[in-house]
PDB file of C-alpha atoms in Angstrom:
ATOM      1  CA  GLY A   1    -101.109-109.720  62.935  1.00 71.00           C
ATOM      2  CA  GLN A   2    -103.909-108.484  65.286  1.00 79.00           C
ATOM      3  CA  GLN A   3    -103.595-104.830  65.830  1.00 88.00           C
ATOM      4  CA  LEU A   4    -105.501-102.588  68.731  1.00 95.00           C
ATOM      5  CA  ASN A   5    -105.737 -98.981  67.600  1.00 97.00           C
ATOM      6  CA  GLN A   6    -106.883 -96.554  70.601  1.00 98.00           C
ATOM      7  CA  SER A   7    -108.558 -93.181  69.980  1.00 98.00           C
ATOM      8  CA  PRO A   8    -108.206 -90.630  70.984  1.00 97.00           C
ATOM      9  CA  GLN A   9    -104.470 -90.588  71.707  1.00 97.00           C
ATOM     10  CA  SER A  10    -105.247 -87.800  74.075  1.00 97.00           C
ATOM     11  CA  MET A  11    -107.662 -85.924  75.873  1.00 96.00           C
ATOM     12  CA  PHE A  12    -107.592 -82.648  78.280  1.00 96.00           C
ATOM     13  CA  ILE A  13    -110.638 -82.283  79.932  1.00 94.00           C
ATOM     14  CA  GLN A  14    -112.013 -80.219  82.502  1.00 96.00           C
ATOM     15  CA  GLU A  15    -113.618 -81.439  86.067  1.00 96.00           C
ATOM     16  CA  GLY A  16    -117.014 -83.120  85.987  1.00 96.00           C
ATOM     17  CA  GLU A  17    -116.415 -83.506  82.089  1.00 97.00           C
ATOM     18  CA  ASP A  18    -118.035 -87.269  80.923  1.00 97.00           C
ATOM     19  CA  VAL A  19    -115.050 -88.593  78.611  1.00 96.00           C
ATOM     20  CA  SER A  20    -115.591 -91.337  75.991  1.00 97.00           C
ATOM     21  CA  MET A  21    -112.737 -93.448  74.123  1.00 98.00           C
ATOM     22  CA  ASN A  22    -112.547 -96.392  71.908  1.00 97.00           C
ATOM     23  CA  CYS A  23    -110.530 -99.129  71.014  1.00 97.00           C
ATOM     24  CA  THR A  24    -110.678-100.673  66.893  1.00 97.00           C
ATOM     25  CA  SER A  25    -109.679-104.292  65.645  1.00 95.00           C
ATOM     26  CA  SER A  26    -109.368-105.481  61.848  1.00 89.00           C
ATOM     27  CA  SER A  27    -109.986-108.734  63.408  1.00 91.00           C
ATOM     28  CA  ILE A  28    -112.290-109.740  65.934  1.00 91.00           C
ATOM     29  CA  PHE A  29    -111.725-110.431  69.480  1.00 90.00           C
ATOM     30  CA  ASN A  30    -113.756-112.336  71.966  1.00 89.00           C
ATOM     31  CA  THR A  31    -112.489-110.575  74.997  1.00 91.00           C
ATOM     32  CA  TRP A  32    -112.065-106.675  75.566  1.00 93.00           C
ATOM     33  CA  LEU A  33    -110.176-105.308  78.261  1.00 94.00           C
ATOM     34  CA  TRP A  34    -109.758-102.649  79.559  1.00 97.00           C
ATOM     35  CA  TYR A  35    -106.929-101.146  82.101  1.00 96.00           C
ATOM     36  CA  LYS A  36    -105.779 -97.783  83.321  1.00 97.00           C
ATOM     37  CA  GLN A  37    -101.769 -97.161  83.778  1.00 98.00           C
ATOM     38  CA  ASP A  38    -100.584 -94.517  86.349  1.00 96.00           C
ATOM     39  CA  PRO A  39     -97.315 -92.941  86.022  1.00 92.00           C
ATOM     40  CA  GLY A  40     -94.441 -95.494  87.219  1.00 93.00           C
ATOM     41  CA  GLU A  41     -97.025 -98.379  88.019  1.00 96.00           C
ATOM     42  CA  GLY A  42     -98.313-100.969  86.233  1.00 96.00           C
ATOM     43  CA  PRO A  43    -101.877-101.296  84.196  1.00 96.00           C
ATOM     44  CA  VAL A  44    -104.776-102.188  86.622  1.00 95.00           C
ATOM     45  CA  LEU A  45    -107.497-104.067  85.317  1.00 94.00           C
ATOM     46  CA  LEU A  46    -110.582-101.840  85.167  1.00 96.00           C
ATOM     47  CA  ILE A  47    -113.322-104.167  83.210  1.00 95.00           C
ATOM     48  CA  ALA A  48    -113.347-107.455  81.477  1.00 93.00           C
ATOM     49  CA  LEU A  49    -116.012-107.780  78.122  1.00 95.00           C
ATOM     50  CA  TYR A  50    -116.871-111.463  77.174  1.00 92.00           C
ATOM     51  CA  LYS A  51    -119.684-111.307  74.716  1.00 93.00           C
ATOM     52  CA  ALA A  52    -120.356-109.389  72.066  1.00 94.00           C
ATOM     53  CA  GLY A  53    -122.920-106.545  73.019  1.00 95.00           C
ATOM     54  CA  GLU A  54    -122.003-106.822  76.225  1.00 95.00           C
ATOM     55  CA  LEU A  55    -122.426-103.437  78.505  1.00 97.00           C
ATOM     56  CA  THR A  56    -120.539-103.180  81.869  1.00 96.00           C
ATOM     57  CA  SER A  57    -120.008-100.569  84.901  1.00 96.00           C
ATOM     58  CA  ASN A  58    -117.762-100.357  87.463  1.00 95.00           C
ATOM     59  CA  GLY A  59    -118.720 -97.419  89.237  1.00 96.00           C
ATOM     60  CA  ARG A  60    -118.457 -94.260  86.999  1.00 97.00           C
ATOM     61  CA  LEU A  61    -117.021 -96.399  84.214  1.00 98.00           C
ATOM     62  CA  THR A  62    -119.113 -97.841  81.693  1.00 98.00           C
ATOM     63  CA  ALA A  63    -117.560-100.206  78.825  1.00 98.00           C
ATOM     64  CA  GLN A  64    -118.941-101.655  75.696  1.00 97.00           C
ATOM     65  CA  PHE A  65    -117.873-104.770  73.811  1.00 96.00           C
ATOM     66  CA  GLY A  66    -119.222-103.796  70.079  1.00 95.00           C
ATOM     67  CA  ILE A  67    -121.368-106.039  68.267  1.00 95.00           C
ATOM     68  CA  THR A  68    -118.837-106.340  65.282  1.00 94.00           C
ATOM     69  CA  ARG A  69    -116.391-107.896  67.890  1.00 93.00           C
ATOM     70  CA  LYS A  70    -114.254-105.422  66.155  1.00 94.00           C
ATOM     71  CA  ASP A  71    -114.653-102.538  68.466  1.00 96.00           C
ATOM     72  CA  SER A  72    -114.528-101.329  72.377  1.00 97.00           C
ATOM     73  CA  PHE A  73    -115.735 -98.625  74.333  1.00 97.00           C
ATOM     74  CA  LEU A  74    -114.688 -96.735  77.467  1.00 98.00           C
ATOM     75  CA  ASN A  75    -116.967 -94.092  79.038  1.00 98.00           C
ATOM     76  CA  ILE A  76    -116.221 -92.460  82.432  1.00 98.00           C
ATOM     77  CA  SER A  77    -118.745 -90.103  83.715  1.00 97.00           C
ATOM     78  CA  ALA A  78    -118.365 -86.887  85.718  1.00 97.00           C
ATOM     79  CA  SER A  79    -114.432 -87.239  85.378  1.00 96.00           C
ATOM     80  CA  ILE A  80    -112.248 -86.503  88.923  1.00 95.00           C
ATOM     81  CA  PRO A  81    -108.750 -85.396  89.101  1.00 94.00           C
ATOM     82  CA  SER A  82    -107.921 -89.306  89.848  1.00 95.00           C
ATOM     83  CA  ASP A  83    -108.790 -90.561  86.696  1.00 96.00           C
ATOM     84  CA  VAL A  84    -105.976 -89.185  85.168  1.00 97.00           C
ATOM     85  CA  GLY A  85    -103.905 -91.759  83.423  1.00 97.00           C
ATOM     86  CA  ILE A  86    -103.016 -93.577  80.736  1.00 98.00           C
ATOM     87  CA  TYR A  87    -105.932 -95.934  79.309  1.00 98.00           C
ATOM     88  CA  PHE A  88    -105.261 -99.325  77.481  1.00 98.00           C
ATOM     89  CA  CYS A  89    -107.454-101.700  75.808  1.00 97.00           C
ATOM     90  CA  ALA A  90    -106.393-104.959  75.324  1.00 94.00           C
ATOM     91  CA  GLY A  91    -107.476-108.104  74.155  1.00 92.00           C
ATOM     92  CA  PRO A  92    -106.133-112.301  73.938  1.00 88.00           C
ATOM     93  CA  ASP A  93    -104.047-112.962  70.903  1.00 82.00           C
ATOM     94  CA  TYR A  94    -105.712-115.604  69.547  1.00 73.00           C
ATOM     95  CA  GLY A  95    -101.895-116.668  67.632  1.00 69.00           C
ATOM     96  CA  GLY A  96    -100.809-117.684  70.862  1.00 65.00           C
ATOM     97  CA  SER A  97    -101.324-118.400  74.277  1.00 67.00           C
ATOM     98  CA  GLN A  98    -103.992-117.826  76.676  1.00 67.00           C
ATOM     99  CA  GLY A  99    -101.546-115.687  78.498  1.00 73.00           C
ATOM    100  CA  ASN A 100    -100.582-113.547  75.539  1.00 85.00           C
ATOM    101  CA  LEU A 101    -102.403-109.701  75.620  1.00 90.00           C
ATOM    102  CA  ILE A 102    -102.256-107.377  72.961  1.00 93.00           C
ATOM    103  CA  PHE A 103    -102.424-103.984  74.152  1.00 95.00           C
ATOM    104  CA  GLY A 104    -103.494-100.894  72.353  1.00 97.00           C
ATOM    105  CA  LYS A 105    -101.485 -97.446  72.619  1.00 97.00           C
ATOM    106  CA  GLY A 106    -103.184 -96.105  75.199  1.00 98.00           C
ATOM    107  CA  THR A 107    -105.448 -92.912  75.207  1.00 98.00           C
ATOM    108  CA  LYS A 108    -103.663 -90.431  77.737  1.00 98.00           C
ATOM    109  CA  LEU A 109    -106.217 -88.691  79.728  1.00 97.00           C
ATOM    110  CA  SER A 110    -105.249 -85.197  81.768  1.00 96.00           C
ATOM    111  CA  VAL A 111    -107.972 -83.388  84.019  1.00 92.00           C
ATOM    112  CA  LYS A 112    -108.221 -79.925  84.688  1.00 88.00           C
ATOM    113  CA  PRO A 113    -109.344 -79.227  88.153  1.00 84.00           C
TER     114      PRO A 113
ATOM    115  CA  GLY B   1     -96.815-110.467  99.664  1.00 54.00           C
ATOM    116  CA  ALA B   2    -100.008-107.941  98.475  1.00 80.00           C
ATOM    117  CA  GLY B   3     -98.858-107.514  95.390  1.00 94.00           C
ATOM    118  CA  VAL B   4     -96.581-108.430  92.650  1.00 97.00           C
ATOM    119  CA  SER B   5     -93.105-107.459  93.599  1.00 97.00           C
ATOM    120  CA  GLN B   6     -90.181-106.463  91.284  1.00 98.00           C
ATOM    121  CA  THR B   7     -86.585-105.295  91.496  1.00 98.00           C
ATOM    122  CA  PRO B   8     -84.808-103.403  90.983  1.00 98.00           C
ATOM    123  CA  SER B   9     -87.355-100.658  90.300  1.00 97.00           C
ATOM    124  CA  ASN B  10     -85.000 -99.304  88.398  1.00 98.00           C
ATOM    125  CA  LYS B  11     -81.381-100.133  86.625  1.00 98.00           C
ATOM    126  CA  VAL B  12     -79.094 -98.533  84.637  1.00 98.00           C
ATOM    127  CA  THR B  13     -76.508-100.674  82.236  1.00 98.00           C
ATOM    128  CA  GLU B  14     -73.719 -99.773  79.855  1.00 98.00           C
ATOM    129  CA  LYS B  15     -74.449-101.483  76.149  1.00 98.00           C
ATOM    130  CA  GLY B  16     -73.041-105.153  76.101  1.00 98.00           C
ATOM    131  CA  LYS B  17     -73.649-105.904  79.380  1.00 98.00           C
ATOM    132  CA  TYR B  18     -75.734-108.532  81.363  1.00 98.00           C
ATOM    133  CA  VAL B  19     -78.841-107.483  83.603  1.00 98.00           C
ATOM    134  CA  GLU B  20     -80.951-110.161  85.615  1.00 98.00           C
ATOM    135  CA  LEU B  21     -84.267-108.652  86.901  1.00 98.00           C
ATOM    136  CA  ARG B  22     -86.417-110.348  88.923  1.00 98.00           C
ATOM    137  CA  CYS B  23     -90.448-110.899  89.439  1.00 98.00           C
ATOM    138  CA  ASP B  24     -91.753-112.036  93.003  1.00 98.00           C
ATOM    139  CA  PRO B  25     -95.557-113.217  91.979  1.00 97.00           C
ATOM    140  CA  ILE B  26     -98.831-112.942  94.543  1.00 95.00           C
ATOM    141  CA  SER B  27     -98.524-116.148  96.793  1.00 93.00           C
ATOM    142  CA  GLY B  28    -100.083-118.850  95.222  1.00 90.00           C
ATOM    143  CA  HIS B  29    -100.710-117.955  91.812  1.00 92.00           C
ATOM    144  CA  THR B  30     -99.245-120.507  89.478  1.00 92.00           C
ATOM    145  CA  ALA B  31     -99.356-118.430  86.254  1.00 92.00           C
ATOM    146  CA  LEU B  32     -96.714-115.812  85.457  1.00 95.00           C
ATOM    147  CA  TYR B  33     -96.076-113.271  82.320  1.00 95.00           C
ATOM    148  CA  TRP B  34     -93.488-111.015  81.327  1.00 97.00           C
ATOM    149  CA  TYR B  35     -94.262-107.973  79.049  1.00 97.00           C
ATOM    150  CA  ARG B  36     -91.625-105.596  77.674  1.00 98.00           C
ATOM    151  CA  GLN B  37     -93.264-101.268  77.508  1.00 98.00           C
ATOM    152  CA  SER B  38     -91.433 -99.008  75.885  1.00 97.00           C
ATOM    153  CA  LEU B  39     -92.030 -95.229  75.736  1.00 95.00           C
ATOM    154  CA  GLY B  40     -95.264 -94.246  74.326  1.00 94.00           C
ATOM    155  CA  GLN B  41     -96.593 -97.823  73.449  1.00 96.00           C
ATOM    156  CA  GLY B  42     -98.661-100.568  75.391  1.00 97.00           C
ATOM    157  CA  PRO B  43     -97.186-103.233  77.054  1.00 97.00           C
ATOM    158  CA  GLU B  44     -95.901-106.107  74.355  1.00 96.00           C
ATOM    159  CA  PHE B  45     -95.788-109.904  75.448  1.00 94.00           C
ATOM    160  CA  LEU B  46     -92.343-111.724  76.192  1.00 96.00           C
ATOM    161  CA  ILE B  47     -93.271-114.731  77.853  1.00 95.00           C
ATOM    162  CA  TYR B  48     -95.621-116.492  80.004  1.00 92.00           C
ATOM    163  CA  PHE B  49     -95.244-119.371  82.577  1.00 93.00           C
ATOM    164  CA  GLN B  50     -97.447-121.719  83.822  1.00 91.00           C
ATOM    165  CA  GLY B  51     -95.712-123.480  87.110  1.00 90.00           C
ATOM    166  CA  THR B  52     -91.845-123.855  86.167  1.00 91.00           C
ATOM    167  CA  GLY B  53     -92.097-124.116  82.825  1.00 89.00           C
ATOM    168  CA  ALA B  54     -92.562-121.907  79.959  1.00 87.00           C
ATOM    169  CA  ALA B  55     -95.959-122.156  78.358  1.00 84.00           C
ATOM    170  CA  ASP B  56     -95.398-119.735  75.645  1.00 89.00           C
ATOM    171  CA  ASP B  57     -92.063-117.961  74.764  1.00 92.00           C
ATOM    172  CA  SER B  58     -92.951-116.779  72.074  1.00 91.00           C
ATOM    173  CA  GLY B  59     -92.538-112.755  72.711  1.00 93.00           C
ATOM    174  CA  LEU B  60     -88.702-112.811  73.390  1.00 96.00           C
ATOM    175  CA  PRO B  61     -87.444-110.672  70.694  1.00 95.00           C
ATOM    176  CA  ASN B  62     -84.291-112.579  70.343  1.00 96.00           C
ATOM    177  CA  ASP B  63     -81.720-115.256  71.751  1.00 96.00           C
ATOM    178  CA  ARG B  64     -80.562-112.495  74.156  1.00 98.00           C
ATOM    179  CA  PHE B  65     -83.342-112.558  76.495  1.00 98.00           C
ATOM    180  CA  PHE B  66     -83.993-115.691  78.417  1.00 97.00           C
ATOM    181  CA  ALA B  67     -86.317-116.103  81.718  1.00 97.00           C
ATOM    182  CA  VAL B  68     -86.061-118.695  84.336  1.00 97.00           C
ATOM    183  CA  ARG B  69     -89.045-119.967  86.907  1.00 96.00           C
ATOM    184  CA  PRO B  70     -86.936-122.686  88.576  1.00 95.00           C
ATOM    185  CA  GLU B  71     -89.701-123.423  91.621  1.00 93.00           C
ATOM    186  CA  GLY B  72     -92.577-122.080  90.484  1.00 91.00           C
ATOM    187  CA  SER B  73     -92.604-118.955  92.139  1.00 95.00           C
ATOM    188  CA  VAL B  74     -89.816-116.153  91.579  1.00 97.00           C
ATOM    189  CA  SER B  75     -88.857-115.575  87.974  1.00 98.00           C
ATOM    190  CA  THR B  76     -86.003-114.049  86.648  1.00 98.00           C
ATOM    191  CA  LEU B  77     -85.799-112.178  82.820  1.00 98.00           C
ATOM    192  CA  LYS B  78     -82.346-112.332  81.735  1.00 98.00           C
ATOM    193  CA  ILE B  79     -80.643-110.102  78.765  1.00 98.00           C
ATOM    194  CA  GLN B  80     -77.251-110.766  77.619  1.00 98.00           C
ATOM    195  CA  ARG B  81     -75.214-108.312  75.746  1.00 98.00           C
ATOM    196  CA  THR B  82     -78.048-105.419  76.069  1.00 98.00           C
ATOM    197  CA  GLU B  83     -78.473-102.764  73.613  1.00 98.00           C
ATOM    198  CA  ARG B  84     -79.684 -99.134  73.921  1.00 97.00           C
ATOM    199  CA  GLY B  85     -82.942-100.680  71.969  1.00 97.00           C
ATOM    200  CA  ASP B  86     -83.299-103.088  75.290  1.00 98.00           C
ATOM    201  CA  SER B  87     -83.965 -99.866  77.216  1.00 98.00           C
ATOM    202  CA  ALA B  88     -87.870-100.233  78.388  1.00 98.00           C
ATOM    203  CA  VAL B  89     -90.081-100.781  81.307  1.00 98.00           C
ATOM    204  CA  TYR B  90     -90.133-104.818  81.872  1.00 98.00           C
ATOM    205  CA  LEU B  91     -93.257-105.589  83.714  1.00 98.00           C
ATOM    206  CA  CYS B  92     -94.461-108.838  85.258  1.00 97.00           C
ATOM    207  CA  ALA B  93     -97.806-109.977  86.004  1.00 95.00           C
ATOM    208  CA  SER B  94     -99.344-113.043  87.909  1.00 94.00           C
ATOM    209  CA  SER B  95    -103.020-114.791  87.936  1.00 90.00           C
ATOM    210  CA  LEU B  96    -104.248-117.696  88.938  1.00 85.00           C
ATOM    211  CA  ARG B  97    -103.795-120.673  86.822  1.00 73.00           C
ATOM    212  CA  GLY B  98    -103.856-119.218  83.068  1.00 62.00           C
ATOM    213  CA  SER B  99    -106.392-117.103  84.257  1.00 59.00           C
ATOM    214  CA  SER B 100    -109.251-117.744  81.370  1.00 61.00           C
ATOM    215  CA  ASN B 101    -110.495-114.815  82.832  1.00 67.00           C
ATOM    216  CA  TYR B 102    -107.688-112.457  82.747  1.00 73.00           C
ATOM    217  CA  GLY B 103    -107.578-111.285  85.854  1.00 76.00           C
ATOM    218  CA  TYR B 104    -103.360-110.391  86.087  1.00 87.00           C
ATOM    219  CA  THR B 105    -102.356-108.495  88.566  1.00 92.00           C
ATOM    220  CA  PHE B 106     -99.192-106.606  87.123  1.00 96.00           C
ATOM    221  CA  GLY B 107     -96.144-105.381  89.403  1.00 97.00           C
ATOM    222  CA  SER B 108     -94.738-101.971  88.996  1.00 97.00           C
ATOM    223  CA  GLY B 109     -91.992-102.690  86.664  1.00 98.00           C
ATOM    224  CA  THR B 110     -88.352-102.080  86.213  1.00 98.00           C
ATOM    225  CA  ARG B 111     -87.431 -99.305  83.955  1.00 98.00           C
ATOM    226  CA  LEU B 112     -83.738-100.751  82.421  1.00 98.00           C
ATOM    227  CA  THR B 113     -81.465 -97.956  80.462  1.00 98.00           C
ATOM    228  CA  VAL B 114     -78.763 -99.162  78.692  1.00 98.00           C
ATOM    229  CA  VAL B 115     -76.333 -96.355  77.962  1.00 97.00           C
TER     230      VAL B 115
END
């Protein structure tokens, strides 16, 4: 079935640094979603991408939908302590219903003040 | 309410017991989703409701798992004869219709521990 591979698995950075993480798949996705999950909470949608090549920003976050439709990137500029959390990429399982999302295993971000 | 509410927030049960997990979606959201998140993993799809009916239950791992949404609002996920491998955080989400833009709102989850 479809799988999403995220890298790196974890990152330790200094406050103020830029962060880059990515998500790849062996199969094509027509939608890419990026979520952030804080401890003890559910995931929160950060950015949604619907078109190959699309570049979308949400404050200090920028995400891109890869041209091949098999990858996506999330960048965070000038990181701050509240950026700490786990970042997941996700996309719809086209073998399933509209309600069925596939998630990667996440990138855990730690920020040193 | 303002968000998706899940109760209880934590549940510890003995192996072999029956448990029910409740999800109260955002008012007016007709679509409701259940996901399961094991430690160190991303959420995994279980079941999706559109209104009262299960539009897709392909993610339920076996027949010990069942979910209902009798009035198209609150949903209950039921697990019979619990096993230690069922320990996970069970997440519920809701959206307007079966949202084609995937604008789900997740609840904070129920952490189930089977001992």
